[in-house]
Every structure is written in structure tokens, then in C-alpha cells.
XYZ file of N, CA and C in Angstrom:
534
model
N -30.215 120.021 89.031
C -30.345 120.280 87.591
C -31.647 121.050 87.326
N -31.622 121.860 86.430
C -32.977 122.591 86.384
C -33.461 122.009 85.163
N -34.728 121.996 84.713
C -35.330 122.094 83.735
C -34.970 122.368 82.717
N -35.451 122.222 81.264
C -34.970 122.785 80.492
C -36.575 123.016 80.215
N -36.621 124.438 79.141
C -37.512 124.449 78.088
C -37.382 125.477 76.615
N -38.144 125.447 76.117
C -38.552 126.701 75.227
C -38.970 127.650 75.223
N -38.640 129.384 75.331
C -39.498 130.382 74.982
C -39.110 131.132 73.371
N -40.582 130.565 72.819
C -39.742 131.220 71.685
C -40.885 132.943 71.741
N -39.990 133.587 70.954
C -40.309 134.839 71.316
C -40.564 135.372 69.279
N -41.936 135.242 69.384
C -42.137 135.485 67.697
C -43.304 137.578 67.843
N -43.093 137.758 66.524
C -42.730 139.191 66.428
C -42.125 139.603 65.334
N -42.681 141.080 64.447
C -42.191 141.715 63.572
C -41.025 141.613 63.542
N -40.100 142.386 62.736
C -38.786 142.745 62.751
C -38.879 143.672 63.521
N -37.382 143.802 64.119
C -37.419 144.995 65.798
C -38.623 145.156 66.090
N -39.028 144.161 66.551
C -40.175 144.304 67.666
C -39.314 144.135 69.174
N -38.108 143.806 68.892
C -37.684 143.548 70.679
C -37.565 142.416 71.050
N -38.173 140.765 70.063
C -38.038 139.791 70.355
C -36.157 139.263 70.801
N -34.786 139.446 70.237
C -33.882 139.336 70.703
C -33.293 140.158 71.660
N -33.435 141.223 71.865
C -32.715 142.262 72.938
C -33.814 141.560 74.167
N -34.605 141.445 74.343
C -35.666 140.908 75.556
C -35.306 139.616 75.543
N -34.750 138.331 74.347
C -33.872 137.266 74.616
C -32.714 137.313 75.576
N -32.199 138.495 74.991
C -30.701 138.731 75.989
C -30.964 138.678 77.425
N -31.688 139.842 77.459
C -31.759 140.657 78.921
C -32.092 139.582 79.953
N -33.269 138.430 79.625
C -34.054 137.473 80.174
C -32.699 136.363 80.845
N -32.242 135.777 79.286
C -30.902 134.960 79.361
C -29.541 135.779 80.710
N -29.509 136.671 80.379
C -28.495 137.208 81.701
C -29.589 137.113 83.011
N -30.090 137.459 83.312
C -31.069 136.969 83.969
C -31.190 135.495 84.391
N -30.963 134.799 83.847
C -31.215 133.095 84.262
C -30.002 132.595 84.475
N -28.712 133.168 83.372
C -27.684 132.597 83.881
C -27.069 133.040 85.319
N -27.420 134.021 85.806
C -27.449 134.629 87.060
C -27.790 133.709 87.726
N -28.833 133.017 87.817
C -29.677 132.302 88.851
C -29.210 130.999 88.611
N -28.051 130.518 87.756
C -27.521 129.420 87.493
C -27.844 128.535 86.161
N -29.270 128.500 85.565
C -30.022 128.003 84.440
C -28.635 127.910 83.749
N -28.580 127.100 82.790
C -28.249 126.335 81.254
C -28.969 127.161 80.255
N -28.456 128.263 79.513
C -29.185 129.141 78.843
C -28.543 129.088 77.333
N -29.229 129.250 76.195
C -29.188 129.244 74.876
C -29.942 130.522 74.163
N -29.566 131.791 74.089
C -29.945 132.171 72.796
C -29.528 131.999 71.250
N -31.324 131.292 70.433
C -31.047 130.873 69.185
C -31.444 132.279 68.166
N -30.615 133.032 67.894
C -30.495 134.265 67.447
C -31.376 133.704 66.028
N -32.308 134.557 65.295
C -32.634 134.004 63.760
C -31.514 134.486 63.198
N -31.201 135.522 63.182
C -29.663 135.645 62.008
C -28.442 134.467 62.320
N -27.975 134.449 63.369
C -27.049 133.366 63.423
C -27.413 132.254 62.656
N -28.733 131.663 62.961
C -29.189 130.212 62.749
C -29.053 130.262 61.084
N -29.831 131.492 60.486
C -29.881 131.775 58.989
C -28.280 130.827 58.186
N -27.162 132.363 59.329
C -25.791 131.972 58.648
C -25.132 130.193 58.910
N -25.350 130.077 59.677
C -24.732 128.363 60.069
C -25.696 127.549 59.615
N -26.757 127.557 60.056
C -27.623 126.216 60.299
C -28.621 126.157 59.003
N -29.083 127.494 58.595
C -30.014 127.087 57.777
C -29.563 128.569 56.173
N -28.623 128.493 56.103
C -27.670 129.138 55.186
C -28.213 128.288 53.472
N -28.552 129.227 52.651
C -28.745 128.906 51.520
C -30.376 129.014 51.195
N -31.224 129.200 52.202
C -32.594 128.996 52.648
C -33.122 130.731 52.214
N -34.177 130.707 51.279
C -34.526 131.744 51.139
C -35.978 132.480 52.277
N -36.670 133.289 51.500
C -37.707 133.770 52.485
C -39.091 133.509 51.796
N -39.063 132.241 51.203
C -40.086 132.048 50.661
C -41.085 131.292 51.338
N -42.000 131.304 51.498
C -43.086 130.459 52.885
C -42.477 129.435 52.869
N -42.465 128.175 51.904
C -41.329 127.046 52.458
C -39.959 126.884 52.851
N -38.977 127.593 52.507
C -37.974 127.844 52.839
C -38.107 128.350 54.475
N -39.193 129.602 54.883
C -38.854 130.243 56.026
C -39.539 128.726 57.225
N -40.772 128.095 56.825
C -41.222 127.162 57.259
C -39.857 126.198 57.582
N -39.074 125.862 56.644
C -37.692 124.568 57.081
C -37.235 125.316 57.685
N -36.622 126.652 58.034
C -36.127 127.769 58.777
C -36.359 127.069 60.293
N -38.091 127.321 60.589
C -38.561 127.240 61.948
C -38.650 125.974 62.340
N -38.754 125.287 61.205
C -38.264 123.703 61.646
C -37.754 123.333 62.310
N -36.401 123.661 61.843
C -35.252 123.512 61.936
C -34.223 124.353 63.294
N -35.234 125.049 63.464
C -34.866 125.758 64.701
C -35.682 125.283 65.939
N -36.999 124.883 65.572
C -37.527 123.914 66.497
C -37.420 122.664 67.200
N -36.103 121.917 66.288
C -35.706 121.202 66.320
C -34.742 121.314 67.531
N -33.850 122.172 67.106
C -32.916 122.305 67.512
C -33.112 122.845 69.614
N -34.490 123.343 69.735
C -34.641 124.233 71.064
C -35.192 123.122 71.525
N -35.856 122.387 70.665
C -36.296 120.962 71.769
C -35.170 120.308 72.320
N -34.388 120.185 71.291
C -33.191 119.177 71.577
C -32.549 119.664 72.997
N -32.103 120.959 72.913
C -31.434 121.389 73.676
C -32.733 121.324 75.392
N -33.988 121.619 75.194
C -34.715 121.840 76.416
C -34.704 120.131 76.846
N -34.612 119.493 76.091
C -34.907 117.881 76.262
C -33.306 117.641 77.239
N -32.475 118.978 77.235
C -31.040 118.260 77.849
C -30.908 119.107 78.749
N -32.395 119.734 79.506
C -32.015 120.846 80.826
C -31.853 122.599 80.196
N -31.588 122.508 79.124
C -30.771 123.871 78.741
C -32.441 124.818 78.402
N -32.551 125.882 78.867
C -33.673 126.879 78.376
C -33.230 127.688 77.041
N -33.949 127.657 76.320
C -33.809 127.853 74.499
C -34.151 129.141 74.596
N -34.104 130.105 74.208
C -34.607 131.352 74.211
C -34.392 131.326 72.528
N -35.513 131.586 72.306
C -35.632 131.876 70.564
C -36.555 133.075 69.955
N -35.838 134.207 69.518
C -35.858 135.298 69.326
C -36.487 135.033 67.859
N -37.352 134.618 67.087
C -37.534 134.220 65.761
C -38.671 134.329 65.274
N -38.865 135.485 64.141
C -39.955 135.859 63.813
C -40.793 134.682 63.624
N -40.774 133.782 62.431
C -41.517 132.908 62.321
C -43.181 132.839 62.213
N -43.426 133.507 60.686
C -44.535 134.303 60.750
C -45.392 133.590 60.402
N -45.763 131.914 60.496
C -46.686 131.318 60.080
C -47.577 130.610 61.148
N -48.431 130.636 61.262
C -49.126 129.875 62.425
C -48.795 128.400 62.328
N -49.028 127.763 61.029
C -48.687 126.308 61.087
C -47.394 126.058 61.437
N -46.142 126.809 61.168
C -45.119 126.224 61.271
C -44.533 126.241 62.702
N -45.535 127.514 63.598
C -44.983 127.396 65.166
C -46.128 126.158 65.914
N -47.091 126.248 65.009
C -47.318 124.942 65.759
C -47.276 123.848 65.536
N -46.332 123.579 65.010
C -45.473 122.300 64.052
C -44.412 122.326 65.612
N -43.608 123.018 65.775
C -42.780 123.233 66.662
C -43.326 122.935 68.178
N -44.536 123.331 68.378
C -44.889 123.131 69.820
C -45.078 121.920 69.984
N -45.816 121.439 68.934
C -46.253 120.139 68.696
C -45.309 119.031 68.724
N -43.925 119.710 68.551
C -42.881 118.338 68.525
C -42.540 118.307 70.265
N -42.566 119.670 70.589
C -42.413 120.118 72.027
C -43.044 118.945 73.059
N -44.228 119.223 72.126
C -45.698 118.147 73.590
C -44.987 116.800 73.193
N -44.783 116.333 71.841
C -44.304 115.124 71.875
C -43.271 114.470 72.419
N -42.672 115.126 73.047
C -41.239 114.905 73.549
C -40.988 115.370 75.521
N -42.139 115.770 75.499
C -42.421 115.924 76.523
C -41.660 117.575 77.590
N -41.319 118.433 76.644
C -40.994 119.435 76.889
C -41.605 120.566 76.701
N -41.477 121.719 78.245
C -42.050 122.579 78.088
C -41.777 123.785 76.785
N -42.406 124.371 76.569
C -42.886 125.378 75.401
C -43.716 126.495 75.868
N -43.084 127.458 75.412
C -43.581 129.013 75.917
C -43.844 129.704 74.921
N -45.473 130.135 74.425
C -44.797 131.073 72.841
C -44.851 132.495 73.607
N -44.307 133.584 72.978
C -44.009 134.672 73.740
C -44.578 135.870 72.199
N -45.784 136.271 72.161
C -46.061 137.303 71.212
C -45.179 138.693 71.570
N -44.259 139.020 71.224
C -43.801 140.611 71.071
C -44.461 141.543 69.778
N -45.826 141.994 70.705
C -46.975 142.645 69.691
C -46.432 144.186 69.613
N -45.114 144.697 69.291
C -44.716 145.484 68.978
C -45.627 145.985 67.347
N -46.237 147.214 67.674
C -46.879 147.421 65.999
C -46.059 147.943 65.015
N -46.310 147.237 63.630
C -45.388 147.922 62.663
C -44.864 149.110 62.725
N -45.824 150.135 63.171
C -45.544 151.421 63.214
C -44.179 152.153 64.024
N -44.226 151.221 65.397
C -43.292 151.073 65.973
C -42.003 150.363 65.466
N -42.231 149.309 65.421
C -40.871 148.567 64.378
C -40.202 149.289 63.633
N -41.088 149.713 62.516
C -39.910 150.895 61.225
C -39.771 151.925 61.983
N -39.854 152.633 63.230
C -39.650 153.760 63.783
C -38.139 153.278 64.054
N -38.384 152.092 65.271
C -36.964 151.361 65.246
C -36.003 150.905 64.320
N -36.438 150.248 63.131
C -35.756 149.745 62.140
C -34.387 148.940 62.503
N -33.988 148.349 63.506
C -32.480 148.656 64.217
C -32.119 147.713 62.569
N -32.369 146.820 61.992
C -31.896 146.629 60.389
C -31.703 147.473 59.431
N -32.533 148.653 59.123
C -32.503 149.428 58.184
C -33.451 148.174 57.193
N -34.317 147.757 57.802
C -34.898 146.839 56.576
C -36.350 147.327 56.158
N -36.777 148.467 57.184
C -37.882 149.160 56.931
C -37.646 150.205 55.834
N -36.504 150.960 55.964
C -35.902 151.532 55.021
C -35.647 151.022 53.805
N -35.085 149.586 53.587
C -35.008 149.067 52.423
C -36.223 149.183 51.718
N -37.569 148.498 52.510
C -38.396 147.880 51.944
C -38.886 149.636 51.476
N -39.135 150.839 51.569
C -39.686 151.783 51.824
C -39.216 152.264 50.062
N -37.620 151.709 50.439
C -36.872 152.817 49.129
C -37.013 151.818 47.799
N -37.771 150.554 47.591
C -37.967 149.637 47.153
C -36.834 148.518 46.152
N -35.858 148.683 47.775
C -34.771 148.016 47.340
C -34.694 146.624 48.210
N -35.920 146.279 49.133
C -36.343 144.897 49.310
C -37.764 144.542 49.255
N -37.711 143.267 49.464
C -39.595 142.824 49.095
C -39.676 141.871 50.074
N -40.744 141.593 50.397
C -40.967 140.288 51.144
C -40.507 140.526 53.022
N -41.188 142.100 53.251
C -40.788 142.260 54.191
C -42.199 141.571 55.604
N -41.510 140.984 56.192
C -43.019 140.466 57.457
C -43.527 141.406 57.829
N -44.928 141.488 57.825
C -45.627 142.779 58.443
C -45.759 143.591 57.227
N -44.948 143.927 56.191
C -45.084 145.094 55.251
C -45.835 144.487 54.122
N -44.805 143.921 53.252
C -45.316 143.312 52.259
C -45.578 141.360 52.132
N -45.321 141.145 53.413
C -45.129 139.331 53.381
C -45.873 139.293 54.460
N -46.626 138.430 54.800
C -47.472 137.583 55.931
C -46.964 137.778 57.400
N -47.358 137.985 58.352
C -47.186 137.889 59.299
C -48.704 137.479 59.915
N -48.826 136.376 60.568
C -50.072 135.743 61.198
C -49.754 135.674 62.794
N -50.574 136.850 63.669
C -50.061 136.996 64.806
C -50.717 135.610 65.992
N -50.024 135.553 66.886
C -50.359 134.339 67.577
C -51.861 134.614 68.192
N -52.954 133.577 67.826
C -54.197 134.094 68.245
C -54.330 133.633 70.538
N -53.582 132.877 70.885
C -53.423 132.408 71.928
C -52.089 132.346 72.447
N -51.033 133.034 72.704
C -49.938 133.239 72.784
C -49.584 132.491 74.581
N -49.151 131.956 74.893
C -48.845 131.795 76.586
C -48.775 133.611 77.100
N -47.892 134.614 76.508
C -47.578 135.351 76.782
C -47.568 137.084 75.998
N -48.332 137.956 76.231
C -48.710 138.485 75.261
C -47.748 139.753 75.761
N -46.695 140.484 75.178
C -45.929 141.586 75.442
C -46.247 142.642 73.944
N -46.420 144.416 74.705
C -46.007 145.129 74.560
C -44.834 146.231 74.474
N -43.923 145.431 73.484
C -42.657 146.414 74.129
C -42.699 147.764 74.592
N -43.421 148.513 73.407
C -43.931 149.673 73.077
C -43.767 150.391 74.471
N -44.440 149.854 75.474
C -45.331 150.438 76.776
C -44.158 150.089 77.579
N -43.313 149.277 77.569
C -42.300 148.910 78.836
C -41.171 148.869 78.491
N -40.124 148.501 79.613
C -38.293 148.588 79.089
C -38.516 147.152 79.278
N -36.731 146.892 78.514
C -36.666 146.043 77.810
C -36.571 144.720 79.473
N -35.939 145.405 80.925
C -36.386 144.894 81.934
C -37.324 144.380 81.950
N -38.431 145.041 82.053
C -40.191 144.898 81.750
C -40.108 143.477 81.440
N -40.058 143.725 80.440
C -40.399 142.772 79.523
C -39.830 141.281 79.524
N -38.551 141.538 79.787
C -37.912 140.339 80.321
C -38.665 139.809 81.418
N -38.472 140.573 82.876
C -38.842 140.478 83.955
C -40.428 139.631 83.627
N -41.115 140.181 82.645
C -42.920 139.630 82.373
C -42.553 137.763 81.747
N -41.653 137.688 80.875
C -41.162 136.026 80.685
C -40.769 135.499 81.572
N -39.866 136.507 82.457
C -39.349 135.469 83.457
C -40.680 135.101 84.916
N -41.622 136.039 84.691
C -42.632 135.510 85.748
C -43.220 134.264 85.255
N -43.335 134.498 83.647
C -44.425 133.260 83.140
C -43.333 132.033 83.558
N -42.397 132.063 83.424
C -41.310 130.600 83.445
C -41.722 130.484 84.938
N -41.445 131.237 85.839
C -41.575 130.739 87.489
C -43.281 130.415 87.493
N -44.208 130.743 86.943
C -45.377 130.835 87.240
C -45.578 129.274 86.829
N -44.909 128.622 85.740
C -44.918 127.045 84.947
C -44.006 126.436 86.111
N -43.121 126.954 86.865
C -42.411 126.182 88.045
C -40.583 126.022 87.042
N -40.751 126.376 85.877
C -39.398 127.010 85.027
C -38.160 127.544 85.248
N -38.513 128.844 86.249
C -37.306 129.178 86.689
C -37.024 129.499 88.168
């Protein structure tokens, strides 16, 4: 049985935090791992549906998704969580339930710069926010508080999305993970 844990992977919008979820996750299920990507849009529509983007709302968001990656690392399964989650208190609300429970936890900074992000846009939400037909964008007009101590500090910018995977999946073997 392998391990289970957490990498959550926090980051602008298209910074690369889910496509570098994927790539990592094929990657582990290869090698046999119990793998979970917790997509933030999925979780939005099922799990935390009705929840706006207001600091408390996005806070029960990461909660609630923290919840959920412990649960699953507490049963062997590796959580891969692609989720902006732009508050410092509320990811370390999450790690913190992590240590309590006695499961590993990976935070994973994807320091993709804004500049880069709206180049990408893969939402069109840079565009929204631009043509001022949204508000409350992370990084633009809403908070984003970058991780001051991250386990893992990535540049998408500079590498493929391999890279980058390949750089999580060293930190997991380097913890004895994968």
C-alpha cells in the first residue's frame, strides 16, 4: 500500500496549477499510487456550489477542500489539488488539519506571474476582468497572498509542463512519497 498525501498546488489563474496536476497524476498512476485530482471548478460545481468569491465564502471553499484531501490522504490515496486558494490563513488552516491527523502535506507555489497568466488566459477571465465584465479577479483586482515558505517553489514560465511535474514528483520521492 503506498502512502497517501497532499500536494496542493496554489497559484494565479492559469498559472499551470491543474495541467501540472494532471501530468504529475498520470505519472503516479503509472507507478501504481491511488491518485485524486481535486479540480477547483469541479469542487465549486458539486461540493461547494452556491458559494460565492467573497473572502469567506472562498475561505469555506478551501476548507472544504481541505477536508476532503486529508480524508482521502488519511486512506493511502495522493490528493493532487490544483486550487488557487489565495489566503494565507485559510491554506494554513488546511495544513494544520494535515499535521493533526497525521498526514503528509505538500504546498506547491506555481509562481507563474500575472503577466504570464492573462497572456494564457486559458478562461478568458483575464479578458473578462480587462473588458470590465468581471471583478474580483485573484491577482488583478482581489487578493492573492503568495506562499512566503512554500515546500516547493515552481516557475512554469521557464519549464514544460513535464518539468514541472517531474520537479513535484522529486519533492514527493525526496519526503519518501512516491
Amino acid at each position: 500500500m503506498t502512502s497517501g498525501a497532499t500536494v496542493w498546488l496554489t497559484g494565479l489563474p492559469s498559472a499551470g496549477k491543474t495541467t501540472i496536476a494532471y501530468e504529475l497524476a498520470g505519472r503516479l498512476r503509472e507507478e501504481g499510487h491511488r491518485v485524486e485530482v481535486l479540480d477547483g471548478d469541479e469542487i465549486r460545481e458539486f461540493i461547494s456550489a452556491g458559494l460565492g468569491f467573497s473572502r469567506e465564502d472562498r475561505h469555506t471553499n478551501v476548507q472544504r477542500i481541505g477536508f476532503l484531501a486529508e480524508l482521502l490522504a488519511r486512506n493511502g490515496v495522493k490528493a493532487l489539488v490544483p486550487v488557487i486558494a489565495p489566503y494565507a490563513d485559510s491554506r494554513d488552516a488546511v495544513r494544520k488539519r494535515h499535521q493533526e491527523n497525521g498526514s503528509p502535506y505538500l504546498e506547491v507555489h506555481v509562481a507563474t506571474p500575472v503577466e504570464v497568466c492573462s497572456v494564457r488566459d486559458v478562461k478568458g477571465l483575464y479578458a473578462k476582468q480587462a473588458a470590465g465584465e468581471l471583478t474580483g479577479l485573484t491577482g488583478v483586482d482581489d487578493p492573492y497572498e503568495q506562499p512566503e515558505s512554500p515546500d516547493l517553489r515552481i516557475e512554469s514560465q521557464n519549464q514544460t509542463v513535464q518539468e514541472s511535474a517531474a520537479s513535484v514528483y522529486a519533492l514527493l520521492s525526496e519526503r519518501g512519497l512516491a
